[in-house]
Short mmCIF file of C-alpha atoms in Angstrom, two decimals:
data_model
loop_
_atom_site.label_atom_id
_atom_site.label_comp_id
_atom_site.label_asym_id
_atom_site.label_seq_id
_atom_site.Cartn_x
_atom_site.Cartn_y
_atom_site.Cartn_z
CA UNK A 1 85.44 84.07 160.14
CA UNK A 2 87.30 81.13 158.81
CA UNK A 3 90.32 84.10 157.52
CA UNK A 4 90.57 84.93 161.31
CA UNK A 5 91.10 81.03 162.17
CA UNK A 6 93.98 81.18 159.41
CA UNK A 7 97.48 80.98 160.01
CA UNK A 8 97.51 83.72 157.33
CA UNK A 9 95.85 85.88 160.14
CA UNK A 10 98.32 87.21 162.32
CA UNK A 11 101.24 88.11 159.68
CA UNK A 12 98.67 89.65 157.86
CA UNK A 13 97.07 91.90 161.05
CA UNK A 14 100.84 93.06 161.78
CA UNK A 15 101.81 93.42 158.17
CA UNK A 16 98.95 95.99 157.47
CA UNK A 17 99.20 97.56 161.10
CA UNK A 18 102.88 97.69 159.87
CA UNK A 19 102.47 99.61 156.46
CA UNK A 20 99.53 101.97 158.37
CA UNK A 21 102.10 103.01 161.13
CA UNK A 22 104.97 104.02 158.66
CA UNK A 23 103.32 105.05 155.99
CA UNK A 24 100.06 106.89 157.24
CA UNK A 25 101.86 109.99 158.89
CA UNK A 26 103.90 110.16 155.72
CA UNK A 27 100.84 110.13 153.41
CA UNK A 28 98.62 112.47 155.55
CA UNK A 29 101.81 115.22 155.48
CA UNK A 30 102.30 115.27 151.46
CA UNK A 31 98.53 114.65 150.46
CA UNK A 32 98.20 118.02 152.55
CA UNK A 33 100.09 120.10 150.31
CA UNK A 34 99.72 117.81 146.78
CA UNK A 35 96.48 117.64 147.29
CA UNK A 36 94.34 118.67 150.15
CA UNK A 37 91.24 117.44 149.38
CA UNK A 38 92.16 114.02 150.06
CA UNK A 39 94.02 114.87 152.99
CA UNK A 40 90.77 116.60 154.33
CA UNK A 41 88.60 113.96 153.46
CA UNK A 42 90.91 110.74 154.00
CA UNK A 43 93.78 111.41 156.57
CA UNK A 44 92.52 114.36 158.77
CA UNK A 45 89.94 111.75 159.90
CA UNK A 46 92.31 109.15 160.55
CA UNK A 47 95.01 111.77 161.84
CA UNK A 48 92.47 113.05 164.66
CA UNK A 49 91.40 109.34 165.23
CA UNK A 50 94.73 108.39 166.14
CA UNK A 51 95.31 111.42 168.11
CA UNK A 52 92.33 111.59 170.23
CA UNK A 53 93.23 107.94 171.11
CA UNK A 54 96.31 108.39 171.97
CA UNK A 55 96.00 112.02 173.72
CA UNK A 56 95.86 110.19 177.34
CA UNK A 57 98.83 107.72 176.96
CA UNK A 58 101.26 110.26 175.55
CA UNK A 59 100.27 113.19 178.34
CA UNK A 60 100.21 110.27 181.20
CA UNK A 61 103.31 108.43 179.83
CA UNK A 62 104.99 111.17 178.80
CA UNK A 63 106.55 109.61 174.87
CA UNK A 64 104.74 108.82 171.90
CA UNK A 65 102.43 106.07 172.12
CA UNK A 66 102.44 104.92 168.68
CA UNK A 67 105.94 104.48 168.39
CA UNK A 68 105.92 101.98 171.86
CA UNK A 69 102.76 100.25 170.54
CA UNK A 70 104.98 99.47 167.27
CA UNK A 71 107.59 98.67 169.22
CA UNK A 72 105.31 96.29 171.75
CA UNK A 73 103.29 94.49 168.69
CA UNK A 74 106.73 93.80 167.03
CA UNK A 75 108.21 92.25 170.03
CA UNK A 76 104.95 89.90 170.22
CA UNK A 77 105.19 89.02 166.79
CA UNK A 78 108.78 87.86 167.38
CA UNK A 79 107.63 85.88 169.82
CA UNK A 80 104.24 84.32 167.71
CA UNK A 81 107.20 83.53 165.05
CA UNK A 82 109.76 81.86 166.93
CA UNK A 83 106.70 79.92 168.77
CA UNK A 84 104.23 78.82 166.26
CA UNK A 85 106.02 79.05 162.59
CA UNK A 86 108.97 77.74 163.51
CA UNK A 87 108.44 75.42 166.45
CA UNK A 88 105.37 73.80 165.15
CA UNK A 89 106.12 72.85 161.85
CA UNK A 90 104.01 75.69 159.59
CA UNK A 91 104.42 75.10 155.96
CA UNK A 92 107.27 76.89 153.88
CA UNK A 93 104.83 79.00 152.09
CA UNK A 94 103.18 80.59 155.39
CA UNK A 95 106.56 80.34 156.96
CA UNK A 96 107.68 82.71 154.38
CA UNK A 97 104.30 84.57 154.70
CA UNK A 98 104.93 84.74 158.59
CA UNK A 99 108.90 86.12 157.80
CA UNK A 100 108.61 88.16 155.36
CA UNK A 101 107.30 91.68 157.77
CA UNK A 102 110.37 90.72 159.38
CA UNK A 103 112.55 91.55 156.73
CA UNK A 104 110.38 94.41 154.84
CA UNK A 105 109.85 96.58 157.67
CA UNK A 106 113.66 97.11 158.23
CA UNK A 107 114.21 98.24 155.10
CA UNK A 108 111.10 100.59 155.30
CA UNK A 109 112.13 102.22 158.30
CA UNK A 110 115.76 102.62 156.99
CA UNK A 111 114.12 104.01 153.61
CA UNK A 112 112.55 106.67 155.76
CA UNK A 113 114.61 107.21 158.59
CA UNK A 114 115.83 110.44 156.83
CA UNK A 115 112.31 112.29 157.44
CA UNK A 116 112.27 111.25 161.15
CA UNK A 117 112.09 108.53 163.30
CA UNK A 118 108.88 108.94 165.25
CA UNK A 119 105.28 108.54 164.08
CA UNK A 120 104.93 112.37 164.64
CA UNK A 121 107.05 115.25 165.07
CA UNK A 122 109.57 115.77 162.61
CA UNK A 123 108.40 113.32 160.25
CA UNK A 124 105.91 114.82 159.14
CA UNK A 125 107.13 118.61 158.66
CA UNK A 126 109.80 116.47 156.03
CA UNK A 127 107.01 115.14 154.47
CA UNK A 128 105.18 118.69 153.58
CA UNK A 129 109.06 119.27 152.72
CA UNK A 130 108.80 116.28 149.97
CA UNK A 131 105.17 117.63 149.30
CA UNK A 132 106.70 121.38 148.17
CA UNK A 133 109.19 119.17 146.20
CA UNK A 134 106.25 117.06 144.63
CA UNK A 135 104.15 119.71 144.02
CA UNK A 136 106.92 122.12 141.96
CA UNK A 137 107.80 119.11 139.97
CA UNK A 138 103.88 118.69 138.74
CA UNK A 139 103.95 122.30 138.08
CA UNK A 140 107.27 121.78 135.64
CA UNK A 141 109.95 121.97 137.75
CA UNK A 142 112.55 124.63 138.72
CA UNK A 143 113.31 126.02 135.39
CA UNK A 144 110.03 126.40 133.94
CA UNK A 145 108.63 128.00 137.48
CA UNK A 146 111.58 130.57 137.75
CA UNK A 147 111.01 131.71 133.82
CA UNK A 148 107.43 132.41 134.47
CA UNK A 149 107.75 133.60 137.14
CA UNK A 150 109.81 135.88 136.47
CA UNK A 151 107.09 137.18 133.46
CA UNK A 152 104.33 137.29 136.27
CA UNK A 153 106.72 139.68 138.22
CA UNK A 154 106.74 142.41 135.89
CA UNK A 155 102.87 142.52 136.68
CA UNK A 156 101.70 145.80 138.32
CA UNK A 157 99.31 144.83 140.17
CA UNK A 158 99.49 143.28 143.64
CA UNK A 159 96.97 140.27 142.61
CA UNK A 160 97.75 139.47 139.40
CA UNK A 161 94.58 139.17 136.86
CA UNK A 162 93.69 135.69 135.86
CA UNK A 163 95.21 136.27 132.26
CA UNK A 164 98.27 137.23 133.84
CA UNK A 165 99.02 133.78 135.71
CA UNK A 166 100.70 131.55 133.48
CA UNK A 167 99.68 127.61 133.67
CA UNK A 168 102.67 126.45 135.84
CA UNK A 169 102.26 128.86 138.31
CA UNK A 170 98.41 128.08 138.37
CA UNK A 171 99.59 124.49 138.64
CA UNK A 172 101.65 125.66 141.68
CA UNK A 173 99.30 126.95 143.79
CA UNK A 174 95.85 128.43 144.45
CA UNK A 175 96.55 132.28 145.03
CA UNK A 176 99.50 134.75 144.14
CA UNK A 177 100.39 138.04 145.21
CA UNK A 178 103.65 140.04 144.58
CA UNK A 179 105.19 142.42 147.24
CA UNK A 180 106.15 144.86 145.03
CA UNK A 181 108.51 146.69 146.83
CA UNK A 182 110.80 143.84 147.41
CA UNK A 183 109.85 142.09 143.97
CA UNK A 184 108.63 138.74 145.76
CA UNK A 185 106.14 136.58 144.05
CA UNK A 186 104.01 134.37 147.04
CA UNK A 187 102.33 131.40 145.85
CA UNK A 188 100.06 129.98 148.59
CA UNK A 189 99.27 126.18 148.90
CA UNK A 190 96.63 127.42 151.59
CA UNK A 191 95.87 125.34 154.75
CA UNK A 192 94.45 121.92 155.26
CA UNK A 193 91.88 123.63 157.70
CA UNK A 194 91.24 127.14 159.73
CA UNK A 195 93.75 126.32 162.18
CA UNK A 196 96.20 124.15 160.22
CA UNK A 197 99.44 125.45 159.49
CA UNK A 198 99.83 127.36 155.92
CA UNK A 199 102.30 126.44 153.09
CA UNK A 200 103.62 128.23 149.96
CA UNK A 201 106.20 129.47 147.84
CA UNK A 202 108.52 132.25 147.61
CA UNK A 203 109.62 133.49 144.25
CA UNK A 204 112.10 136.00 143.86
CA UNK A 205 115.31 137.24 141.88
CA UNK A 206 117.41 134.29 141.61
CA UNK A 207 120.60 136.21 142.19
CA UNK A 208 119.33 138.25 145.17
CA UNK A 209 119.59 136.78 149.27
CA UNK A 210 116.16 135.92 150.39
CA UNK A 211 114.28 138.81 151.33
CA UNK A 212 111.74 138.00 153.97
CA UNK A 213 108.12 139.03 152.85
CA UNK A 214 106.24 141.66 154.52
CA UNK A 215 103.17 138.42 154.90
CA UNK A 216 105.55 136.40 157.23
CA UNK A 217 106.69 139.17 159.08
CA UNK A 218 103.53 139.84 160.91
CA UNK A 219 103.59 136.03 161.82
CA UNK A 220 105.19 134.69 165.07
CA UNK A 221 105.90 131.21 163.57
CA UNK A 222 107.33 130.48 160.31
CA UNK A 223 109.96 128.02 158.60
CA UNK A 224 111.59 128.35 154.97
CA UNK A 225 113.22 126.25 153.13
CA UNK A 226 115.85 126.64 150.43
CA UNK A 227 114.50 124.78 146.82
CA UNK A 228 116.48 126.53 144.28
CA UNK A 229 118.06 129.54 143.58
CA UNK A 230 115.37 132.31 143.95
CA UNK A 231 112.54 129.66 144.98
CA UNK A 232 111.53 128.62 148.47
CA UNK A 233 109.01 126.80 150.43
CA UNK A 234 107.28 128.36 153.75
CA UNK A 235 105.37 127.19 156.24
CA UNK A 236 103.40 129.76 158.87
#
């Protein structure tokens, strides 16, 4: 109780509300293809929290909620700063406190302004974009993925055996399967849940054009991106 009579309060309440609203639809997109689990267990909770609160405003109003919320709190902290910090006489210390969202958050948002703008929407698909990108690097990067790959494609078998599957592509994902016809190795992130979108790799020649596989042909959705030569990331 005696925090929430602080002067330390309010910068504090915006500061955190600040780092949630940038960085929570950021974290929720690459935990779901670095590691799902958490983004199950941590952000999907938080993700349909948000939405289910904001479901009304957006369908009534029309824009995303969030982002005007930001935009509203921001405006009233402007006004809490140029009010009570500077007009009565606040210490330097919890003036700096008070100032310091002020400057931080602008160089957040123009840190991040390259995945998107808005709280959803595109956002977020570059995030499972820098996910792919995180999750190839664990495996051991480019080079090491398109050598062993290129073992695991002169497998046989549609499903390669579990002695087959070489550590980095293991690393890479959680199922395989090569179209042998078109000599396309599939790596599949999975999905964060039954209707969630699905992510993965392509693998192929690296001196071929990208051959579309015969598993995203059948779907009515789908987006690749270029990683390398030979390697791409999908989403269905």
């Amino acid at each position: 109780m005696k925090f929430l009579k602080s002067k330390a309060f309010i910068p504090s309440a915006y500061f955190l509300f600040g780092l949630f609203y940038f960085f929570e639809p950021f974290l929720s997109s690459l935990f779901e293809i670095i590691n799902p689990f958490i983004a199950r267990n941590l952000f999907l909770p938080i993700d349909w929290m948000v939405f289910v609160i904001t479901l009304p405003f957006n369908a009534i109003l029309g824009f995303y909620f969030p982002d005007t919320v930001f935009i509203i709190i921001t405006i009233s902290y402007l006004a809490f700063f140029f009010s009570k910090p500077i007009q009565t006489g606040w210490a330097d210390k919890q003036k700096r406190l008070a100032f310091s969202p002020l400057v931080i958050f602008p160089l957040i948002f123009l840190i991040m302004s390259p995945l998107g703008l808005f709280y959803y929407g595109q956002k977020r698909v570059n995030s499972n974009v820098v996910g792919g990108w995180t999750r190839l690097i664990l495996a051991g990067g480019v080079d090491v993925i398109r050598a062993d790959s290129s073992e695991l494609l002169k497998s046989s078998n549609e499903y390669p055996a579990d002695e087959e599957i070489l550590a980095s592509i293991e690393k890479l994902g959680y199922w395989t399967k090569i179209e042998q016809d078109k000599k396309i190795l599939l790596v599949g992130v999975g999905r964060l849940f039954n209707m969630a979108d699905e992510f993965g790799y392509i693998i192929q020649d690296d001196n071929k054009p990208l051959q579309l596989p015969d598993y995203l042909e059948r779907s009515e959705f789908y987006r690749i991106w270029k990683f390398s030569e030979g390697i791409y990331f999908f989403e269905q």
